[in-house]
Amino acid sequence: MKEDFATYRVKDLLKLTDFGKEINLKGWVRTKRGNKQVAFIAVNDGSIIHSIQVVADLGQFDEELMKLVTTGSCISVNGVLVESPGQGQPVEVQARAIEVYGTADAGTYPLQKKGHTLEFLREIAHLRPRTNTFGAVLRIRHAMAFGIHKYYNDRGFVYLHSPIITGSDAEGAGAMFQVTTLDVEKPPRTETGEVDYSKDFFGKHTGLTVSGQLEGELAAMALGLVYTFGPTFRAENSNTPRHLAEFWMIEPEMAFYDITDNMDLAEDMLKYLVQYALDTCYDDLEFLNKMYDNELLDRLKFIIENPFERLSYTEAIDILMASGQKFEFPVSWGLDLQSEHERYLVEKHFLRPVILTDYPRDIKAFYMKQNDDGKTVRAMDVLFPKIGEIIGGSQREESYEKLLARIEEMHIPEKDMWWYLDTRKFGTAPHSGFGLGFERLILFVTGMANIRDVIPFPRTPQNAEF
Ligand code: 4AD
Ligand code: MG
């Protein structure tokens, strides 16, 4: 096939108006329809949700070649751009030559027909990017990652690469996956019979990080404004539509921010990102709005236009206790809120995002700034419709004495925390930060219902096939 036509991506072709132009396009066949004279081939190349229609006059093509052009096959087309007589598409391509890069056997290609369930698609995660739904989700996911970097870069934050393998388990955010090169069948043992991790690769017990916050704090005490954006791991057996064992987290950490500055940043960032999605991914959002959740676009616009409700944990408990609502899990001061409680506040009571602050100290991490009441800490959780908690954060305890006391009280080994305590010993400063669960953001923005459907290859208990 002649290779001298310039190759265009479908996204750009659909915008062209110079009809008669000779072009090349490459992509995967979504459908082929037609009759004895002509074939209409919908080709998608992933650049945009829409496919482009390629029209092949069968009199001009080899019959055997055309048999290979089936749903799922990959083709390269030379042709002429023409105005489309059909509805729903501005342009189409009159094929002059077609090359088949790869066939897809009609008997065995799993995406032969449309309308597969999301559950089925999870079992073929290696092929599901080829569906409209996952194309849309993955493009939106990309745009959100890019938007996050843009947001922080534009505001003078430094992107900090926190480590993935860590020797500290102090955060207490969740159970760690162990990282080891020891022979698990026959590990070296100490005289007392315990596994001897001094013989392990790093000379100590290590695991996959549950959060980059502690390292973020170290850097914030030098660079002022930093954020991390990387994978985090939690070995919890939580099989819910909102938990992954491997998820991505964005953790900004800001010197000189108090809890109010922290809330302002979280709210501003979330609104910015939703606006960014509307600005850059409208076609994909429109598709998801039509196919899965016809309140999606309205919900996204609502978030941008309305202030988040801010109240304390204690006030929230009062509202929940007075609600008369029957909850599966108990509500009382001192207990952590469950997703059903968070969603009641957001979806039934306030009808908007909610930021809860000042949680009981006993249900929150050791590093949160202690309030004068001796009972609560300066924590903040941002709760979103359909998601529940999307952000968790706090002002940090900057006092060396108070932090050390809390570490001792919680029996966290001080020998693991000396480097963290040094931040409070040398030039400590008031500071705050939070963690945004990237997949929870993508859940919200796409309107998808299950977190397994917003990450290319979900890691959940009993599932790491692809
Ligand atoms: O509330 P978390 O555990 O907070 C931290 O890890 C702090 N170190 C953050 C900080 O202050 N820098 O987690 C933060 C967010 C949650 O609000 C949630 O959106 C998400 O991370 N998250 C998960 N997302 C998917 N799967 C899981 N298993 C998650 N656990 C937390
Ligand atoms: Mg949390």
Short mmCIF file of C-alpha atoms and ligand atoms in Angstrom, two decimals:
data_model
loop_
_atom_site.label_atom_id
_atom_site.label_comp_id
_atom_site.label_asym_id
_atom_site.label_seq_id
_atom_site.Cartn_x
_atom_site.Cartn_y
_atom_site.Cartn_z
CA MET A 1 0.00 0.00 0.00
CA LYS A 2 1.22 3.47 -0.82
CA GLU A 3 2.60 5.04 2.35
CA ASP A 4 2.82 8.62 1.11
CA PHE A 5 -0.45 9.93 2.57
CA ALA A 6 -0.05 11.75 5.84
CA THR A 7 -1.45 9.80 8.79
CA TYR A 8 -4.06 11.54 10.92
CA ARG A 9 -5.57 10.57 14.21
CA VAL A 10 -9.35 10.26 14.14
CA LYS A 11 -9.73 13.13 16.59
CA ASP A 12 -8.08 15.48 14.08
CA LEU A 13 -9.75 13.98 11.01
CA LEU A 14 -13.20 14.67 12.42
CA LYS A 15 -12.33 18.36 12.57
CA LEU A 16 -10.97 18.68 9.03
CA THR A 17 -13.01 20.39 6.36
CA ASP A 18 -10.72 20.20 3.34
CA PHE A 19 -12.79 17.63 1.53
CA GLY A 20 -11.01 15.82 -1.28
CA LYS A 21 -7.82 15.61 0.77
CA GLU A 22 -5.98 12.30 0.63
CA ILE A 23 -5.22 10.94 4.08
CA ASN A 24 -4.13 7.82 5.92
CA LEU A 25 -5.67 6.56 9.17
CA LYS A 26 -4.92 3.58 11.36
CA GLY A 27 -7.07 1.98 14.02
CA TRP A 28 -9.24 -0.89 15.16
CA VAL A 29 -12.49 -1.88 13.51
CA ARG A 30 -15.45 -1.45 15.81
CA THR A 31 -18.15 -2.56 13.37
CA LYS A 32 -18.53 -3.43 9.72
CA ARG A 33 -21.92 -3.16 8.02
CA GLY A 34 -23.06 -2.88 4.45
CA ASN A 35 -24.29 -4.86 1.47
CA LYS A 36 -22.86 -6.48 -1.66
CA GLN A 37 -21.70 -3.18 -3.14
CA VAL A 38 -20.34 -1.24 -0.20
CA ALA A 39 -18.93 -1.73 3.31
CA PHE A 40 -19.22 0.83 6.11
CA ILE A 41 -16.36 0.31 8.54
CA ALA A 42 -16.30 2.17 11.85
CA VAL A 43 -12.68 2.67 12.88
CA ASN A 44 -11.58 3.85 16.31
CA ASP A 45 -7.99 4.74 17.19
CA GLY A 46 -8.46 5.75 20.82
CA SER A 47 -7.81 9.43 20.23
CA ILE A 48 -11.48 10.26 20.80
CA ILE A 49 -14.69 8.47 21.77
CA HIS A 50 -16.05 8.75 18.21
CA SER A 51 -15.17 6.33 15.47
CA ILE A 52 -14.75 7.48 11.89
CA GLN A 53 -16.71 5.88 9.10
CA VAL A 54 -14.65 4.36 6.30
CA VAL A 55 -16.64 3.61 3.16
CA ALA A 56 -15.26 0.89 0.90
CA ASP A 57 -16.69 0.38 -2.57
CA LEU A 58 -16.43 -3.41 -2.73
CA GLY A 59 -15.98 -3.47 -6.50
CA GLN A 60 -12.54 -1.95 -5.95
CA PHE A 61 -11.34 -4.30 -3.22
CA ASP A 62 -10.14 -7.86 -3.13
CA GLU A 63 -12.82 -10.08 -1.63
CA GLU A 64 -10.34 -12.10 0.43
CA LEU A 65 -8.83 -8.95 1.91
CA MET A 66 -12.23 -7.58 2.89
CA LYS A 67 -13.06 -10.83 4.70
CA LEU A 68 -10.21 -10.05 7.07
CA VAL A 69 -11.69 -6.67 7.97
CA THR A 70 -13.81 -7.72 10.93
CA THR A 71 -14.70 -6.36 14.34
CA GLY A 72 -11.51 -6.10 16.38
CA SER A 73 -9.09 -6.24 13.46
CA CYS A 74 -6.48 -3.52 13.04
CA ILE A 75 -6.27 -1.72 9.70
CA SER A 76 -4.52 1.09 7.90
CA VAL A 77 -6.61 2.99 5.37
CA ASN A 78 -5.62 5.32 2.56
CA GLY A 79 -8.55 7.34 1.36
CA VAL A 80 -10.18 10.61 0.54
CA LEU A 81 -11.86 12.76 3.13
CA VAL A 82 -15.47 13.54 2.17
CA GLU A 83 -18.36 15.32 3.80
CA SER A 84 -20.59 12.71 5.39
CA PRO A 85 -24.11 12.42 4.04
CA GLY A 86 -25.04 10.43 7.13
CA GLN A 87 -26.17 11.96 10.40
CA GLY A 88 -24.03 12.11 13.53
CA GLN A 89 -20.68 12.50 11.84
CA PRO A 90 -19.22 15.47 9.98
CA VAL A 91 -16.82 13.58 7.73
CA GLU A 92 -16.12 10.12 6.42
CA VAL A 93 -13.36 8.50 4.42
CA GLN A 94 -13.74 6.97 0.95
CA ALA A 95 -11.25 4.12 1.04
CA ARG A 96 -8.76 3.74 -1.81
CA ALA A 97 -6.55 1.09 -0.21
CA ILE A 98 -6.75 -0.97 2.97
CA GLU A 99 -4.00 -2.89 4.69
CA VAL A 100 -4.82 -5.35 7.46
CA TYR A 101 -2.23 -5.20 10.23
CA GLY A 102 -3.90 -7.76 12.44
CA THR A 103 -6.96 -9.95 12.12
CA ALA A 104 -9.36 -10.78 14.98
CA ASP A 105 -11.08 -14.11 14.59
CA ALA A 106 -14.83 -13.61 14.79
CA GLY A 107 -15.28 -16.90 16.61
CA THR A 108 -12.94 -16.10 19.48
CA TYR A 109 -12.63 -12.29 19.78
CA PRO A 110 -14.45 -11.56 23.06
CA LEU A 111 -15.64 -8.06 22.14
CA GLN A 112 -17.62 -9.17 19.13
CA LYS A 113 -20.83 -7.54 20.28
CA LYS A 114 -21.59 -4.37 22.21
CA GLY A 115 -23.25 -4.20 25.59
CA HIS A 116 -21.06 -6.45 27.72
CA THR A 117 -21.47 -6.05 31.47
CA LEU A 118 -18.75 -4.26 33.42
CA GLU A 119 -18.29 -7.46 35.45
CA PHE A 120 -17.54 -9.42 32.28
CA LEU A 121 -15.18 -6.72 31.06
CA ARG A 122 -13.21 -6.99 34.32
CA GLU A 123 -12.43 -10.59 33.38
CA ILE A 124 -10.92 -9.38 30.12
CA ALA A 125 -9.11 -6.37 31.52
CA HIS A 126 -6.44 -6.86 28.84
CA LEU A 127 -9.00 -6.06 26.11
CA ARG A 128 -11.42 -3.71 27.81
CA PRO A 129 -9.49 -0.53 26.85
CA ARG A 130 -10.93 -1.22 23.39
CA THR A 131 -14.47 -0.48 24.51
CA ASN A 132 -15.98 3.00 24.35
CA THR A 133 -16.45 3.01 28.10
CA PHE A 134 -12.85 2.27 28.99
CA GLY A 135 -11.51 4.50 26.27
CA ALA A 136 -13.49 7.33 27.86
CA VAL A 137 -12.44 6.43 31.42
CA LEU A 138 -8.76 6.14 30.50
CA ARG A 139 -8.72 9.43 28.63
CA ILE A 140 -10.40 11.15 31.58
CA ARG A 141 -7.95 9.50 33.97
CA HIS A 142 -5.08 10.84 31.92
CA ALA A 143 -6.58 14.33 31.80
CA MET A 144 -7.06 14.34 35.57
CA ALA A 145 -3.45 13.32 36.19
CA PHE A 146 -2.29 16.06 33.85
CA GLY A 147 -4.68 18.57 35.45
CA ILE A 148 -3.34 17.74 38.91
CA HIS A 149 0.24 18.40 37.87
CA LYS A 150 -0.85 21.60 36.16
CA TYR A 151 -2.78 22.78 39.20
CA TYR A 152 0.16 22.34 41.56
CA ASN A 153 2.80 23.48 39.12
CA ASP A 154 0.88 26.71 38.42
CA ARG A 155 0.80 27.39 42.16
CA GLY A 156 4.51 26.87 42.79
CA PHE A 157 4.35 23.39 44.35
CA VAL A 158 7.28 21.01 43.87
CA TYR A 159 6.47 17.45 42.80
CA LEU A 160 8.19 15.19 45.30
CA HIS A 161 8.87 11.55 44.46
CA SER A 162 8.31 9.76 47.73
CA PRO A 163 9.64 6.20 47.92
CA ILE A 164 7.54 3.18 47.10
CA ILE A 165 9.55 0.80 49.26
CA THR A 166 9.69 1.98 52.82
CA GLY A 167 11.09 0.86 56.14
CA SER A 168 8.56 2.81 58.19
CA ASP A 169 5.17 1.45 59.04
CA ALA A 170 4.35 4.33 61.32
CA GLU A 171 1.58 6.05 59.43
CA GLY A 172 -0.83 3.35 60.56
CA ALA A 173 -3.01 4.03 57.53
CA GLY A 174 -3.35 0.36 56.70
CA ALA A 175 -1.67 -3.02 56.62
CA MET A 176 1.53 -3.12 54.57
CA PHE A 177 2.57 -5.51 51.88
CA GLN A 178 5.96 -6.92 52.80
CA VAL A 179 8.94 -6.52 50.47
CA THR A 180 11.61 -9.15 50.93
CA THR A 181 14.25 -11.15 49.11
CA LEU A 182 14.50 -13.69 51.92
CA ASP A 183 13.67 -17.28 51.11
CA VAL A 184 10.10 -17.46 52.40
CA GLU A 185 10.35 -21.25 52.78
CA LYS A 186 13.51 -21.09 54.90
CA PRO A 187 14.18 -17.58 56.21
CA PRO A 188 17.25 -16.92 58.36
CA ARG A 189 16.37 -16.87 62.03
CA THR A 190 17.76 -15.15 65.10
CA GLU A 191 18.81 -17.07 68.19
CA THR A 192 15.32 -16.58 69.60
CA GLY A 193 13.76 -18.08 66.48
CA GLU A 194 12.36 -14.94 64.86
CA VAL A 195 12.92 -14.15 61.20
CA ASP A 196 16.21 -12.24 60.97
CA TYR A 197 15.45 -9.22 58.82
CA SER A 198 18.95 -7.86 59.29
CA LYS A 199 19.80 -10.45 56.61
CA ASP A 200 17.11 -9.13 54.28
CA PHE A 201 17.92 -6.96 51.24
CA PHE A 202 17.66 -3.64 53.08
CA GLY A 203 18.93 -4.99 56.38
CA LYS A 204 15.52 -4.46 57.92
CA HIS A 205 11.85 -5.24 57.53
CA THR A 206 10.43 -3.29 54.58
CA GLY A 207 7.13 -2.92 52.80
CA LEU A 208 5.25 -1.04 50.09
CA THR A 209 4.29 2.45 51.16
CA VAL A 210 0.77 3.21 52.40
CA SER A 211 1.30 6.96 51.94
CA GLY A 212 3.96 9.45 50.93
CA GLN A 213 2.94 11.94 53.58
CA LEU A 214 5.76 11.55 56.06
CA GLU A 215 8.36 12.08 53.34
CA GLY A 216 6.22 14.93 52.00
CA GLU A 217 6.46 16.62 55.38
CA LEU A 218 10.25 16.37 55.35
CA ALA A 219 10.35 18.15 52.00
CA ALA A 220 7.73 20.75 52.95
CA MET A 221 10.06 21.82 55.78
CA ALA A 222 12.52 22.86 53.10
CA LEU A 223 10.61 23.67 49.93
CA GLY A 224 7.47 25.06 51.52
CA LEU A 225 4.91 23.70 49.08
CA VAL A 226 5.20 20.13 47.81
CA TYR A 227 2.98 17.33 46.58
CA THR A 228 3.44 13.66 45.92
CA PHE A 229 1.53 11.71 43.29
CA GLY A 230 2.28 8.03 43.25
CA PRO A 231 1.03 4.52 43.87
CA THR A 232 0.20 3.48 47.42
CA PHE A 233 -0.59 0.03 48.74
CA ARG A 234 -2.84 -1.31 51.44
CA ALA A 235 -3.11 -4.98 52.25
CA GLU A 236 -6.61 -4.73 53.68
CA ASN A 237 -9.19 -7.29 52.88
CA SER A 238 -11.81 -4.70 52.01
CA ASN A 239 -13.91 -5.87 49.13
CA THR A 240 -15.90 -2.72 48.47
CA PRO A 241 -16.61 -0.68 45.35
CA ARG A 242 -14.35 2.06 46.77
CA HIS A 243 -11.21 0.20 47.89
CA LEU A 244 -8.20 -1.02 45.98
CA ALA A 245 -5.08 -2.74 47.32
CA GLU A 246 -3.03 -0.57 44.94
CA PHE A 247 -4.25 2.95 44.35
CA TRP A 248 -2.78 6.32 43.48
CA MET A 249 -2.74 9.19 45.88
CA ILE A 250 -2.00 12.90 45.59
CA GLU A 251 -0.60 14.30 48.82
CA PRO A 252 0.11 18.03 49.01
CA GLU A 253 1.96 19.24 52.09
CA MET A 254 2.18 22.94 52.87
CA ALA A 255 4.36 24.79 55.34
CA PHE A 256 2.54 27.64 57.13
CA TYR A 257 -0.96 26.39 56.22
CA ASP A 258 -3.46 25.95 59.00
CA ILE A 259 -6.54 23.73 58.79
CA THR A 260 -8.61 26.46 57.10
CA ASP A 261 -5.95 27.03 54.43
CA ASN A 262 -5.89 23.27 54.01
CA MET A 263 -9.65 23.09 53.48
CA ASP A 264 -9.55 26.04 51.08
CA LEU A 265 -6.88 24.33 49.00
CA ALA A 266 -8.75 21.00 48.94
CA GLU A 267 -12.00 22.66 47.86
CA ASP A 268 -10.33 24.85 45.25
CA MET A 269 -8.37 21.91 43.82
CA LEU A 270 -11.42 19.65 43.54
CA LYS A 271 -13.43 22.37 41.80
CA TYR A 272 -10.54 23.11 39.47
CA LEU A 273 -10.21 19.45 38.54
CA VAL A 274 -13.90 19.00 37.85
CA GLN A 275 -13.84 22.12 35.68
CA TYR A 276 -10.73 20.80 33.95
CA ALA A 277 -12.56 17.56 33.16
CA LEU A 278 -15.51 19.48 31.69
CA ASP A 279 -13.15 21.64 29.65
CA THR A 280 -10.97 18.85 28.27
CA CYS A 281 -13.11 15.69 28.26
CA TYR A 282 -16.61 16.85 27.40
CA ASP A 283 -17.21 14.23 24.68
CA ASP A 284 -16.24 11.41 27.01
CA LEU A 285 -18.29 12.80 29.89
CA GLU A 286 -21.29 13.21 27.62
CA PHE A 287 -20.95 9.57 26.59
CA LEU A 288 -20.77 8.38 30.21
CA ASN A 289 -23.66 10.65 31.12
CA LYS A 290 -25.76 9.01 28.41
CA MET A 291 -24.70 5.42 29.05
CA TYR A 292 -24.33 5.13 32.81
CA ASP A 293 -25.46 8.08 34.85
CA ASN A 294 -27.64 10.77 33.37
CA GLU A 295 -27.14 13.05 36.36
CA LEU A 296 -23.37 13.07 35.91
CA LEU A 297 -22.94 16.36 34.06
CA ASP A 298 -25.38 18.15 36.37
CA ARG A 299 -23.57 16.80 39.40
CA LEU A 300 -20.20 17.96 38.10
CA LYS A 301 -21.51 21.46 37.42
CA PHE A 302 -23.19 21.58 40.81
CA ILE A 303 -19.89 20.83 42.57
CA ILE A 304 -18.18 23.75 40.87
CA GLU A 305 -20.91 26.23 41.60
CA ASN A 306 -21.62 25.55 45.26
CA PRO A 307 -19.55 25.98 48.40
CA PHE A 308 -18.77 22.84 50.37
CA GLU A 309 -20.44 22.59 53.78
CA ARG A 310 -17.94 22.75 56.65
CA LEU A 311 -18.70 21.44 60.12
CA SER A 312 -17.12 19.51 62.95
CA TYR A 313 -17.30 15.78 63.52
CA THR A 314 -19.21 16.48 66.74
CA GLU A 315 -21.87 18.48 64.89
CA ALA A 316 -22.11 15.72 62.31
CA ILE A 317 -22.69 13.10 65.02
CA ASP A 318 -25.52 15.25 66.42
CA ILE A 319 -27.11 15.46 62.97
CA LEU A 320 -26.81 11.70 62.41
CA MET A 321 -28.23 10.87 65.86
CA ALA A 322 -31.17 13.23 65.33
CA SER A 323 -31.82 11.97 61.80
CA GLY A 324 -34.09 9.09 62.72
CA GLN A 325 -32.36 7.19 59.93
CA LYS A 326 -31.68 3.47 60.46
CA PHE A 327 -28.00 2.78 59.86
CA GLU A 328 -26.29 -0.58 59.66
CA PHE A 329 -23.36 0.65 61.81
CA PRO A 330 -23.87 2.46 65.13
CA VAL A 331 -23.47 6.22 65.49
CA SER A 332 -22.02 7.66 68.65
CA TRP A 333 -19.35 10.16 69.58
CA GLY A 334 -15.95 8.49 69.37
CA LEU A 335 -16.80 5.95 66.67
CA ASP A 336 -15.47 6.37 63.16
CA LEU A 337 -17.97 7.30 60.49
CA GLN A 338 -18.90 4.62 57.98
CA SER A 339 -19.54 5.29 54.35
CA GLU A 340 -23.33 5.11 54.94
CA HIS A 341 -23.06 7.93 57.51
CA GLU A 342 -20.89 10.05 55.25
CA ARG A 343 -23.27 9.60 52.37
CA TYR A 344 -26.29 10.45 54.51
CA LEU A 345 -24.71 13.79 55.41
CA VAL A 346 -23.80 14.54 51.81
CA GLU A 347 -26.71 13.08 49.87
CA LYS A 348 -29.64 13.45 52.26
CA HIS A 349 -28.85 16.21 54.73
CA PHE A 350 -26.69 18.88 53.09
CA LEU A 351 -27.08 17.87 49.42
CA ARG A 352 -23.55 19.01 48.69
CA PRO A 353 -19.93 18.09 49.50
CA VAL A 354 -19.10 18.26 53.17
CA ILE A 355 -15.82 18.87 54.98
CA LEU A 356 -15.76 17.43 58.49
CA THR A 357 -13.12 18.59 60.96
CA ASP A 358 -11.96 17.97 64.51
CA TYR A 359 -12.37 14.22 64.81
CA PRO A 360 -11.76 12.32 68.06
CA ARG A 361 -8.04 11.84 68.48
CA ASP A 362 -8.40 8.13 69.16
CA ILE A 363 -9.63 7.32 65.65
CA LYS A 364 -7.02 9.40 63.82
CA ALA A 365 -3.29 9.20 63.11
CA PHE A 366 -0.62 10.20 65.62
CA TYR A 367 0.66 13.16 63.59
CA MET A 368 -2.52 15.24 63.64
CA LYS A 369 -2.46 18.50 65.56
CA GLN A 370 -4.03 18.13 68.97
CA ASN A 371 -6.79 20.53 69.89
CA ASP A 372 -6.86 22.25 73.28
CA ASP A 373 -9.89 20.22 74.37
CA GLY A 374 -7.61 17.18 74.75
CA LYS A 375 -10.17 15.04 72.92
CA THR A 376 -10.04 16.02 69.28
CA VAL A 377 -7.47 16.61 66.57
CA ARG A 378 -7.37 19.03 63.68
CA ALA A 379 -8.34 16.45 61.07
CA MET A 380 -10.38 17.07 57.96
CA ASP A 381 -12.18 14.65 55.67
CA VAL A 382 -13.83 15.78 52.45
CA LEU A 383 -16.98 13.79 51.71
CA PHE A 384 -18.48 13.61 48.23
CA PRO A 385 -21.79 12.47 46.81
CA LYS A 386 -21.78 8.80 45.74
CA ILE A 387 -18.21 8.39 47.04
CA GLY A 388 -18.08 9.23 50.72
CA GLU A 389 -14.52 10.12 51.75
CA ILE A 390 -12.52 11.45 48.81
CA ILE A 391 -9.87 13.33 50.83
CA GLY A 392 -8.37 12.78 54.27
CA GLY A 393 -5.95 15.23 55.83
CA SER A 394 -5.11 17.43 58.77
CA GLN A 395 -3.06 20.18 60.24
CA ARG A 396 0.04 18.47 61.62
CA GLU A 397 1.29 18.52 65.19
CA GLU A 398 4.32 20.78 65.04
CA SER A 399 5.29 20.58 68.72
CA TYR A 400 8.10 18.13 69.35
CA GLU A 401 6.96 17.42 72.90
CA LYS A 402 3.32 16.81 72.02
CA LEU A 403 4.22 14.64 69.04
CA LEU A 404 6.67 12.56 71.05
CA ALA A 405 4.11 12.09 73.82
CA ARG A 406 1.56 10.88 71.30
CA ILE A 407 4.03 8.50 69.68
CA GLU A 408 4.82 6.99 73.06
CA GLU A 409 1.17 6.81 74.00
CA MET A 410 0.42 4.90 70.80
CA HIS A 411 3.41 2.56 71.29
CA ILE A 412 4.98 3.55 67.97
CA PRO A 413 8.66 2.53 68.14
CA GLU A 414 10.64 5.75 68.49
CA LYS A 415 13.64 4.17 66.74
CA ASP A 416 11.57 4.07 63.52
CA MET A 417 10.51 7.70 63.84
CA TRP A 418 13.67 9.60 64.73
CA TRP A 419 13.98 11.17 61.29
CA TYR A 420 10.37 12.33 61.36
CA LEU A 421 10.76 13.75 64.84
CA ASP A 422 13.80 15.70 63.62
CA THR A 423 11.50 17.94 61.57
CA ARG A 424 9.97 19.09 64.85
CA LYS A 425 13.35 19.38 66.50
CA PHE A 426 14.96 21.55 63.84
CA GLY A 427 13.05 24.55 62.57
CA THR A 428 9.57 23.18 63.08
CA ALA A 429 6.72 25.10 61.50
CA PRO A 430 2.94 24.97 61.45
CA HIS A 431 1.94 22.93 58.43
CA SER A 432 -0.89 20.97 56.89
CA GLY A 433 -1.64 18.52 54.12
CA PHE A 434 -4.06 16.01 52.77
CA GLY A 435 -4.38 12.95 50.58
CA LEU A 436 -6.71 12.75 47.60
CA GLY A 437 -7.51 9.21 46.45
CA PHE A 438 -6.98 9.46 42.70
CA GLU A 439 -9.36 6.63 41.81
CA ARG A 440 -12.06 8.07 44.06
CA LEU A 441 -11.71 11.31 42.12
CA ILE A 442 -12.01 9.39 38.85
CA LEU A 443 -15.06 7.56 40.21
CA PHE A 444 -16.69 10.88 40.92
CA VAL A 445 -15.76 12.50 37.63
CA THR A 446 -16.76 9.54 35.45
CA GLY A 447 -19.86 8.54 37.40
CA MET A 448 -18.70 4.92 37.37
CA ALA A 449 -19.94 2.90 40.32
CA ASN A 450 -17.02 0.55 40.98
CA ILE A 451 -13.42 1.58 41.61
CA ARG A 452 -12.26 -1.51 39.67
CA ASP A 453 -13.55 0.21 36.54
CA VAL A 454 -11.49 3.40 36.81
CA ILE A 455 -7.98 1.93 36.98
CA PRO A 456 -6.52 -0.04 34.06
CA PHE A 457 -5.53 -3.12 36.05
CA PRO A 458 -7.20 -3.23 39.46
CA ARG A 459 -5.45 -4.91 42.36
CA THR A 460 -7.94 -6.30 44.86
CA PRO A 461 -7.93 -9.33 47.18
CA GLN A 462 -7.54 -12.50 45.10
CA ASN A 463 -7.09 -10.54 41.90
CA ALA A 464 -3.85 -9.65 40.15
CA GLU A 465 -4.23 -11.52 36.87
CA PHE A 466 -3.43 -8.80 34.37
O1 4AD B 1 -7.40 8.98 54.63
P1 4AD B 1 -6.13 8.35 54.17
O2 4AD B 1 -5.77 7.03 54.70
O3 4AD B 1 -5.02 9.42 54.47
C1 4AD B 1 -3.66 9.29 54.32
O4 4AD B 1 -3.12 8.34 53.83
C2 4AD B 1 -2.91 10.52 54.73
N1 4AD B 1 -1.48 10.17 54.81
C3 4AD B 1 -3.16 11.61 53.72
C4 4AD B 1 -2.44 12.89 54.05
O5 4AD B 1 -2.84 13.59 54.96
N2 4AD B 1 -1.40 13.20 53.31
O6 4AD B 1 -6.16 8.24 52.58
C5 4AD B 1 -6.35 9.40 51.79
C6 4AD B 1 -7.34 9.13 50.69
C7 4AD B 1 -8.73 8.74 51.17
O7 4AD B 1 -9.48 9.87 51.50
C8 4AD B 1 -9.27 8.01 49.97
O8 4AD B 1 -9.73 8.93 48.98
C9 4AD B 1 -8.05 7.32 49.42
O9 4AD B 1 -6.92 8.00 49.92
N3 4AD B 1 -7.97 5.92 49.83
C10 4AD B 1 -8.20 4.87 49.02
N4 4AD B 1 -8.56 4.80 47.73
C11 4AD B 1 -8.72 3.59 47.19
N5 4AD B 1 -8.52 2.43 47.85
C12 4AD B 1 -8.15 2.44 49.15
N6 4AD B 1 -7.93 1.28 49.80
C13 4AD B 1 -7.98 3.70 49.79
N7 4AD B 1 -7.62 4.08 51.04
C14 4AD B 1 -7.62 5.43 51.04
MG MG B 2 -9.04 8.62 55.77
#
